[in-house]
Short mmCIF file of C-alpha atoms in Angstrom, two decimals:
data_model
loop_
_atom_site.label_atom_id
_atom_site.label_comp_id
_atom_site.label_asym_id
_atom_site.label_seq_id
_atom_site.Cartn_x
_atom_site.Cartn_y
_atom_site.Cartn_z
CA MET A 12 300.26 108.08 -61.22
CA LEU A 13 297.48 107.63 -58.65
CA THR A 14 294.33 106.02 -59.93
CA ALA A 15 290.85 107.38 -59.24
CA ALA A 16 289.89 104.19 -57.41
CA TRP A 17 292.88 104.43 -55.07
CA SER A 18 292.24 108.11 -54.36
CA GLN A 19 288.61 107.53 -53.56
CA ALA A 20 289.40 104.66 -51.19
CA GLN A 21 292.47 106.08 -49.41
CA GLY A 22 292.48 109.82 -49.94
CA LEU A 23 295.31 111.87 -51.43
CA THR A 24 298.00 112.97 -48.96
CA LEU A 25 299.84 116.27 -49.36
CA LYS A 26 303.06 114.50 -50.40
CA GLU A 27 301.21 112.45 -53.01
CA ALA A 28 299.55 115.62 -54.30
CA VAL A 29 302.96 117.26 -54.68
CA ASP A 30 304.33 114.20 -56.52
CA LEU A 31 301.32 114.27 -58.82
CA ALA A 32 301.83 117.98 -59.54
CA LYS A 33 305.45 117.39 -60.53
CA VAL A 34 304.24 115.01 -63.23
CA HIS A 35 301.72 117.44 -64.76
CA ASN A 36 303.22 120.88 -64.16
CA VAL A 37 304.65 122.32 -67.39
CA ASN A 38 307.09 124.70 -65.68
CA PHE A 39 308.57 121.86 -63.61
CA THR A 40 308.85 119.65 -66.71
CA ASN A 41 310.59 122.49 -68.59
CA LYS A 42 313.04 122.96 -65.72
CA LYS A 43 313.97 119.29 -66.03
CA ILE A 44 314.59 119.91 -69.72
CA ASP A 45 316.76 122.90 -68.77
CA VAL A 46 318.94 120.55 -66.73
CA SER A 47 319.53 118.41 -69.82
CA ILE A 48 320.22 121.52 -71.91
CA SER A 49 322.80 122.69 -69.37
CA GLU A 50 324.70 119.40 -69.76
CA HIS A 51 325.01 120.04 -73.49
CA GLU A 52 326.02 123.69 -72.88
CA LYS A 53 328.70 122.39 -70.52
CA GLN A 54 330.00 120.14 -73.31
CA GLN A 55 330.08 123.10 -75.69
CA LEU A 56 332.31 125.07 -73.31
CA ILE A 57 334.59 122.09 -72.73
CA ALA A 58 334.90 121.65 -76.48
CA ALA A 59 336.48 125.10 -76.73
CA VAL A 60 339.68 123.83 -75.07
CA LEU A 61 339.83 120.47 -76.85
CA PRO A 62 341.52 119.85 -80.21
CA THR A 63 339.54 119.84 -83.44
CA ILE A 64 340.32 117.49 -86.31
CA GLU A 65 339.18 118.29 -89.80
CA ALA A 66 339.51 116.33 -93.07
CA SER A 67 339.48 118.30 -96.30
CA SER A 68 339.97 117.65 -99.98
CA THR A 69 340.66 120.35 -102.57
CA THR A 70 340.92 120.00 -106.33
CA LEU A 71 342.16 123.00 -108.29
CA PHE A 72 341.57 123.42 -112.03
CA ARG A 73 343.38 126.20 -113.90
CA ASP A 74 343.85 127.43 -117.42
CA SER A 75 346.98 126.37 -119.33
CA SER A 76 350.05 128.54 -118.88
CA SER A 77 353.04 129.02 -121.17
CA VAL A 78 355.25 128.46 -118.15
CA GLN A 79 355.30 124.77 -117.32
CA ASN A 80 356.34 123.69 -113.78
CA SER A 81 354.90 122.02 -110.74
CA PHE A 82 353.04 125.16 -109.74
CA THR A 83 351.24 125.59 -113.10
CA GLU A 84 349.72 122.16 -113.55
CA ASN A 85 346.24 122.30 -115.06
CA GLN A 86 344.89 120.22 -112.17
CA GLN A 87 346.11 119.98 -108.59
CA HIS A 88 344.62 117.91 -105.73
CA THR A 89 345.28 118.25 -102.03
CA ALA A 90 343.83 116.01 -99.29
CA LEU A 91 344.77 116.46 -95.64
CA LEU A 92 343.91 115.95 -92.00
CA LYS A 93 344.11 119.17 -90.00
CA LEU A 94 344.44 119.35 -86.20
CA GLU A 95 343.99 122.60 -84.30
CA GLN A 96 344.70 122.95 -80.60
CA PRO A 97 344.43 126.18 -78.63
CA LEU A 98 347.40 126.24 -76.22
CA PHE A 99 346.89 129.48 -74.34
CA LYS A 100 344.18 132.15 -74.36
CA GLY A 101 345.24 134.19 -71.38
CA GLY A 102 343.56 131.71 -69.03
CA ALA A 103 340.17 131.91 -70.76
CA GLY A 104 340.21 128.15 -71.32
CA TYR A 105 340.60 127.40 -67.60
CA TYR A 106 337.89 129.85 -66.63
CA GLY A 107 335.63 128.41 -69.32
CA LEU A 108 335.99 124.98 -67.74
CA GLN A 109 334.95 126.37 -64.35
CA ILE A 110 331.93 128.05 -65.94
CA ALA A 111 331.06 124.78 -67.67
CA LYS A 112 331.10 122.89 -64.38
CA ALA A 113 328.68 125.39 -62.81
CA LEU A 114 326.02 125.27 -65.54
CA PRO A 115 324.41 121.88 -64.66
CA LYS A 116 324.63 122.64 -60.93
CA ILE A 117 322.81 125.94 -61.37
CA ALA A 118 320.15 124.29 -63.54
CA GLU A 119 319.67 121.51 -60.95
CA LEU A 120 319.31 124.05 -58.13
CA GLU A 121 316.78 126.03 -60.16
CA LEU A 122 314.85 122.79 -60.67
CA ARG A 123 314.79 122.22 -56.91
CA GLN A 124 313.73 125.81 -56.35
CA ASN A 125 310.88 125.36 -58.81
CA GLU A 126 309.92 122.15 -56.98
CA GLN A 127 309.73 124.03 -53.69
CA ASP A 128 307.60 126.80 -55.22
CA LEU A 129 305.30 124.23 -56.79
CA SER A 130 305.02 122.33 -53.50
CA ILE A 131 304.02 125.50 -51.66
CA SER A 132 301.33 126.26 -54.27
CA VAL A 133 299.97 122.72 -53.89
CA SER A 134 300.02 123.04 -50.10
CA GLU A 135 298.00 126.28 -50.18
CA SER A 136 295.34 124.82 -52.49
CA PHE A 137 295.35 121.47 -50.67
CA PHE A 138 294.56 122.95 -47.26
CA ALA A 139 292.15 125.49 -48.76
CA VAL A 140 290.07 122.62 -50.15
CA LEU A 141 290.14 120.78 -46.82
CA ARG A 142 289.11 123.91 -44.93
CA GLN A 143 286.22 124.66 -47.25
CA GLU A 144 285.01 121.06 -47.17
CA ARG A 145 284.98 121.16 -43.37
CA ASP A 146 283.19 124.53 -43.38
CA ILE A 147 280.52 123.06 -45.66
CA THR A 148 280.14 120.14 -43.26
CA TYR A 149 279.59 122.55 -40.35
CA THR A 150 277.12 124.62 -42.36
CA ALA A 151 275.23 121.47 -43.32
CA GLU A 152 275.13 120.57 -39.62
CA GLN A 153 273.69 124.00 -38.86
CA LEU A 154 271.03 123.57 -41.55
CA SER A 155 270.02 120.25 -40.08
CA LEU A 156 269.74 121.71 -36.56
CA LEU A 157 267.74 124.69 -37.84
CA ARG A 158 265.27 122.40 -39.57
CA GLU A 159 264.91 120.42 -36.36
CA ARG A 160 264.31 123.60 -34.40
CA ILE A 161 261.75 124.83 -36.94
CA ALA A 162 259.84 121.54 -36.72
CA ASP A 163 259.94 121.73 -32.94
CA ILE A 164 258.82 125.39 -32.86
CA ARG A 165 255.85 124.60 -35.06
CA LYS A 166 254.73 122.00 -32.59
CA ARG A 167 255.23 124.42 -29.71
CA ILE A 168 253.21 127.11 -31.53
CA GLN A 169 250.30 124.69 -31.83
CA ILE A 170 250.19 124.22 -28.04
CA GLY A 171 250.80 127.92 -27.34
CA ARG A 172 254.29 127.59 -25.90
CA SER A 173 256.10 129.59 -28.62
CA LYS A 174 255.37 132.68 -30.72
CA LYS A 175 255.07 132.81 -34.50
CA THR A 176 257.79 135.47 -34.59
CA ASP A 177 260.23 132.82 -33.30
CA LEU A 178 259.31 130.63 -36.24
CA LEU A 179 259.79 133.48 -38.72
CA SER A 180 263.22 134.29 -37.27
CA LEU A 181 264.29 130.66 -37.57
CA GLU A 182 263.01 130.41 -41.13
CA SER A 183 264.86 133.62 -42.01
CA SER A 184 268.06 132.19 -40.53
CA LEU A 185 267.50 128.96 -42.45
CA SER A 186 267.27 130.87 -45.75
CA ARG A 187 270.41 132.87 -44.91
CA VAL A 188 272.42 129.79 -43.92
CA GLN A 189 271.18 127.95 -47.03
CA SER A 190 272.49 130.83 -49.12
CA GLN A 191 275.85 130.62 -47.33
CA PHE A 192 275.90 126.88 -47.93
CA ASN A 193 275.37 127.37 -51.69
CA ALA A 194 278.05 130.10 -51.80
CA SER A 195 280.50 127.82 -49.95
CA GLN A 196 279.89 125.03 -52.45
CA SER A 197 280.54 127.44 -55.33
CA GLU A 198 283.77 128.64 -53.66
CA LEU A 199 284.85 125.03 -53.10
CA LEU A 200 284.39 124.22 -56.80
CA ASP A 201 286.69 127.12 -57.72
CA THR A 202 289.32 126.08 -55.18
CA GLN A 203 289.16 122.49 -56.39
CA ARG A 204 289.66 123.77 -59.94
CA GLN A 205 292.83 125.57 -58.82
CA LEU A 206 294.16 122.41 -57.17
CA ARG A 207 293.19 120.30 -60.17
CA SER A 208 295.10 122.69 -62.46
CA LEU A 209 298.21 121.77 -60.45
CA LEU A 210 297.57 118.03 -60.18
CA GLY A 211 296.20 117.35 -63.64
CA PRO A 212 292.68 117.53 -65.12
CA GLN A 213 291.89 113.87 -64.40
CA SER A 214 292.75 114.05 -60.69
CA VAL A 215 290.15 112.87 -58.21
CA LEU A 216 290.24 115.35 -55.34
CA THR A 217 289.51 113.11 -52.38
CA LEU A 218 292.01 114.49 -49.88
CA LYS A 219 293.37 112.89 -46.76
CA GLU A 220 293.76 114.79 -43.52
CA PRO A 221 297.39 115.03 -42.29
CA ALA A 222 298.19 112.68 -39.42
CA THR A 223 299.39 115.55 -37.22
CA ALA A 224 298.45 119.21 -37.19
CA TYR A 225 302.04 120.35 -36.72
CA GLN A 226 305.53 118.92 -37.18
CA GLU A 227 308.37 120.29 -35.10
CA LEU A 228 310.96 122.33 -37.01
CA PRO A 229 314.68 121.64 -36.42
CA ASN A 230 316.62 124.05 -34.23
CA ASN A 231 319.34 124.44 -36.88
CA TRP A 232 316.91 125.94 -39.39
CA GLU A 233 319.27 128.85 -40.11
CA GLN A 234 321.99 126.45 -41.27
CA LEU A 235 319.49 124.45 -43.35
CA LEU A 236 318.10 127.66 -44.86
CA SER A 237 321.57 128.73 -46.01
CA GLU A 238 321.79 125.48 -47.98
CA THR A 239 318.48 125.98 -49.80
CA PRO A 240 318.57 125.91 -53.61
CA GLN A 241 317.48 129.53 -53.81
CA ILE A 242 320.64 130.72 -52.05
CA LYS A 243 323.03 128.10 -53.44
CA ALA A 244 321.94 128.90 -57.01
CA GLN A 245 322.62 132.61 -56.43
CA GLU A 246 326.04 131.79 -54.96
CA LEU A 247 326.95 129.60 -57.91
CA LEU A 248 325.76 132.28 -60.31
CA LEU A 249 328.00 134.80 -58.57
CA SER A 250 330.94 132.39 -58.80
CA ARG A 251 330.24 131.93 -62.51
CA LEU A 252 330.22 135.69 -63.07
CA HIS A 253 333.60 135.95 -61.29
CA TYR A 254 335.05 133.44 -63.74
CA GLU A 255 333.46 135.31 -66.65
CA GLN A 256 335.08 138.49 -65.36
CA LYS A 257 338.50 136.80 -65.21
CA SER A 258 337.94 135.35 -68.66
CA ALA A 259 337.23 138.83 -70.02
CA ARG A 260 340.52 140.09 -68.51
CA SER A 261 342.39 137.38 -70.41
CA GLU A 262 341.75 139.32 -73.59
CA TYR A 263 344.70 141.53 -72.59
CA LEU A 264 347.06 138.53 -72.69
CA PRO A 265 348.53 136.81 -75.77
CA GLU A 266 346.89 133.85 -77.48
CA VAL A 267 348.83 130.82 -78.72
CA ASN A 268 347.42 128.18 -81.08
CA LEU A 269 348.92 125.03 -82.57
CA THR A 270 347.95 123.79 -86.05
CA GLY A 271 349.15 120.51 -87.57
CA ASN A 272 348.44 119.19 -91.06
CA TYR A 273 348.95 115.64 -92.32
CA TYR A 274 348.71 115.40 -96.12
CA LEU A 275 347.16 112.34 -97.70
CA ASP A 276 347.75 113.77 -101.18
CA ARG A 277 349.66 116.89 -102.16
CA ALA A 278 350.52 118.52 -105.48
CA GLY A 279 353.56 120.44 -106.56
CA VAL A 280 357.13 120.41 -105.29
CA LEU A 281 355.96 119.57 -101.75
CA ALA A 282 354.24 116.37 -102.84
CA ASP A 283 356.72 114.30 -100.83
CA SER A 284 356.20 116.34 -97.63
CA LYS A 285 353.60 114.57 -95.49
CA TRP A 286 353.13 116.98 -92.62
CA ASP A 287 353.70 120.44 -91.27
CA VAL A 288 353.14 122.17 -87.93
CA SER A 289 352.61 125.85 -87.26
CA LEU A 290 352.63 127.69 -83.97
CA GLU A 291 350.75 130.98 -84.03
CA ALA A 292 350.98 133.63 -81.32
CA SER A 293 348.91 136.81 -81.36
CA TRP A 294 348.46 139.69 -78.99
CA GLN A 295 345.59 142.10 -79.37
CA ILE A 296 346.98 145.59 -78.82
CA PHE A 297 343.94 147.72 -79.44
CA SER A 298 340.31 146.80 -80.15
CA GLY A 299 338.68 150.18 -80.17
CA GLY A 300 337.88 149.93 -76.43
CA ALA A 301 335.72 146.81 -76.81
CA SER A 302 337.85 144.76 -74.37
CA ARG A 303 337.79 147.50 -71.76
CA ALA A 304 334.00 147.87 -72.09
CA ASP A 305 333.55 144.11 -71.78
CA ASN A 306 335.63 144.09 -68.58
CA GLN A 307 333.60 146.95 -67.13
CA ILE A 308 330.33 145.16 -67.94
CA LYS A 309 331.51 141.95 -66.25
CA SER A 310 332.63 143.90 -63.20
CA LEU A 311 329.23 145.57 -62.88
CA GLU A 312 327.44 142.25 -63.35
CA VAL A 313 329.45 140.82 -60.45
CA GLN A 314 328.50 143.82 -58.30
CA LYS A 315 324.85 143.44 -59.29
CA GLN A 316 324.76 139.73 -58.48
CA THR A 317 326.51 140.37 -55.14
CA ASN A 318 323.67 142.74 -54.23
CA ILE A 319 321.05 140.24 -55.37
CA LEU A 320 322.61 137.47 -53.27
CA ALA A 321 322.75 139.67 -50.17
CA GLU A 322 319.12 140.71 -50.64
CA THR A 323 318.01 137.12 -51.25
CA LYS A 324 319.63 135.96 -48.01
CA ARG A 325 318.23 138.88 -46.03
CA SER A 326 314.73 138.48 -47.43
CA LEU A 327 314.61 134.70 -47.03
CA PHE A 328 315.93 134.68 -43.47
CA ASP A 329 313.58 137.51 -42.49
CA TRP A 330 310.61 135.71 -44.10
CA TYR A 331 311.43 132.47 -42.29
CA ALA A 332 311.98 134.06 -38.88
CA THR A 333 308.73 135.99 -39.22
CA LYS A 334 306.78 132.90 -40.25
CA ILE A 335 308.10 131.00 -37.22
CA ARG A 336 306.82 133.78 -34.94
CA VAL A 337 303.50 133.78 -36.79
CA LEU A 338 303.26 130.01 -36.37
CA THR A 339 303.80 130.35 -32.61
CA LYS A 340 301.02 132.96 -32.40
CA ARG A 341 298.71 130.79 -34.51
CA GLN A 342 299.23 127.88 -32.09
CA GLU A 343 298.36 130.13 -29.15
CA GLU A 344 295.22 131.28 -30.98
CA LEU A 345 294.32 127.64 -31.70
CA ARG A 346 294.51 126.72 -28.02
CA GLY A 347 292.26 129.68 -27.18
CA LEU A 348 289.74 128.66 -29.84
CA GLU A 349 289.70 125.08 -28.52
CA ASP A 350 288.68 126.44 -25.12
CA ALA A 351 286.13 128.74 -26.79
CA LEU A 352 284.66 125.80 -28.71
CA ARG A 353 284.20 123.77 -25.54
CA LEU A 354 282.47 126.70 -23.83
CA ALA A 355 280.32 127.54 -26.88
CA ASN A 356 279.17 123.90 -27.11
CA ASP A 357 278.30 123.83 -23.39
CA ASN A 358 276.49 127.15 -23.80
CA TYR A 359 274.40 125.84 -26.70
CA LEU A 360 273.46 122.63 -24.87
CA GLU A 361 272.52 124.64 -21.77
CA HIS A 362 270.33 126.97 -23.85
CA ARG A 363 268.45 123.97 -25.27
CA LYS A 364 267.75 122.73 -21.75
CA GLU A 365 266.62 126.17 -20.59
CA LEU A 366 264.37 126.50 -23.66
CA ASN A 367 262.46 123.40 -22.62
CA ALA A 368 262.12 124.93 -19.13
CA GLY A 369 260.86 128.20 -20.63
CA LEU A 370 263.82 130.22 -19.32
CA VAL A 371 265.09 131.39 -22.72
CA SER A 372 263.55 132.04 -26.12
CA SER A 373 264.17 130.23 -29.40
CA LEU A 374 266.09 133.28 -30.59
CA ASP A 375 268.47 132.88 -27.68
CA VAL A 376 269.05 129.29 -28.69
CA LEU A 377 269.59 130.39 -32.29
CA ARG A 378 272.21 132.92 -31.25
CA ALA A 379 273.99 130.27 -29.16
CA LEU A 380 273.96 127.93 -32.20
CA GLU A 381 275.38 130.63 -34.46
CA ASP A 382 278.12 131.38 -31.92
CA LEU A 383 279.00 127.68 -31.81
CA LEU A 384 279.20 127.49 -35.58
CA GLU A 385 281.38 130.61 -35.85
CA VAL A 386 283.83 129.23 -33.28
CA LYS A 387 283.93 125.90 -35.16
CA LYS A 388 284.71 127.66 -38.44
CA ALA A 389 287.35 129.87 -36.81
CA LEU A 390 288.99 126.85 -35.21
CA ASN A 391 288.84 124.98 -38.50
CA GLN A 392 290.46 127.86 -40.39
CA LYS A 393 293.18 128.33 -37.78
CA ASN A 394 293.97 124.61 -37.78
CA TYR A 395 294.51 124.52 -41.53
CA GLU A 396 296.48 127.79 -41.45
CA ILE A 397 298.88 126.12 -39.02
CA GLN A 398 299.16 122.96 -41.14
CA ASN A 399 299.74 124.95 -44.32
CA LEU A 400 302.32 127.23 -42.69
CA SER A 401 304.09 124.26 -41.09
CA ALA A 402 304.23 122.51 -44.47
CA GLN A 403 305.61 125.61 -46.19
CA LEU A 404 308.37 126.02 -43.61
CA ARG A 405 309.40 122.38 -43.98
CA ILE A 406 309.35 122.69 -47.78
CA ARG A 407 311.69 125.71 -47.67
CA LEU A 408 314.14 123.73 -45.56
CA GLY A 409 313.96 120.77 -47.96
CA LEU A 410 312.46 118.49 -45.30
CA ALA A 411 310.05 115.64 -45.96
CA LEU A 412 306.35 116.39 -45.71
#
């Protein structure tokens, strides 16, 4: 676990934030427990085809009888070891083993799916905090410049080079921007709370900017997407339902079981017989329609899961292809905003020069400053949108952050 001192000195990267969330998130912890549970459920299904050995001891007490023989003794004791082995259940044993093998795999895939969902939630909150922190920095910069302009205007009013209305406009803008600054700080506290709820209540939210704004996605993303835990888990679940369907059909076939007894102590005329073996075969002819209903249910469940799998694939591939197109557009917008920022900065600096020459008013300079700030905020937001979207796309492919 990261210490507060380390976080303050180095800053928390997105990957480290995700690792921290996996330690504190209850749903992720419970999914890990589900993996362990699935291993035990697998063992339960395997046990159904393995032999069972049972030791038993029976003592019989009966009232005296006028007929005296080995079957009417007042007390009889029997002690034995009993072995039962199912030999054939219409194939249900084989299908049960296949179902057993799938259980831990499905649980592991669901754990990985939960990890991806958690990582995306952390990414959204992580970049939201960074964006709001940068916005607050820009707003603080605007406040500082406004105060400088107000102090300068007051001096210019004293020598008759500016009007008092210019001062009032600047002071009004200062109050408005100060209100925005306070609102941004309040919004940041709420966003930090959301991130802290993912990382743990003791987390120190000093975040580190990513080294690059965008990481290239592999060209074979469609192949990687088909191997994601979301799809693989649905495919395994469908395979499991197919085996359950075949297992249900086995109810129409005969069942054969082997039972062997080894007697440690035995009463009556068979006291000298140490063992016996019985082979039992049964065939269910009619069960009131229960077997047929069970088969119909399993068939419908297979059909339902087939539809779910097809929809999952379609939805996921469509989501990913759309997000890639969105990412391309966001990058184009970012390049346009970078040009706009350069021009807005030049415009503001030129207005300050022209103000000193008396060519523009203080309000003109104020508008140029506000335009510069708006472009900075828009560029800042677009930059973090790209980083967040890029991170989400890599997470869905199972790639390193």
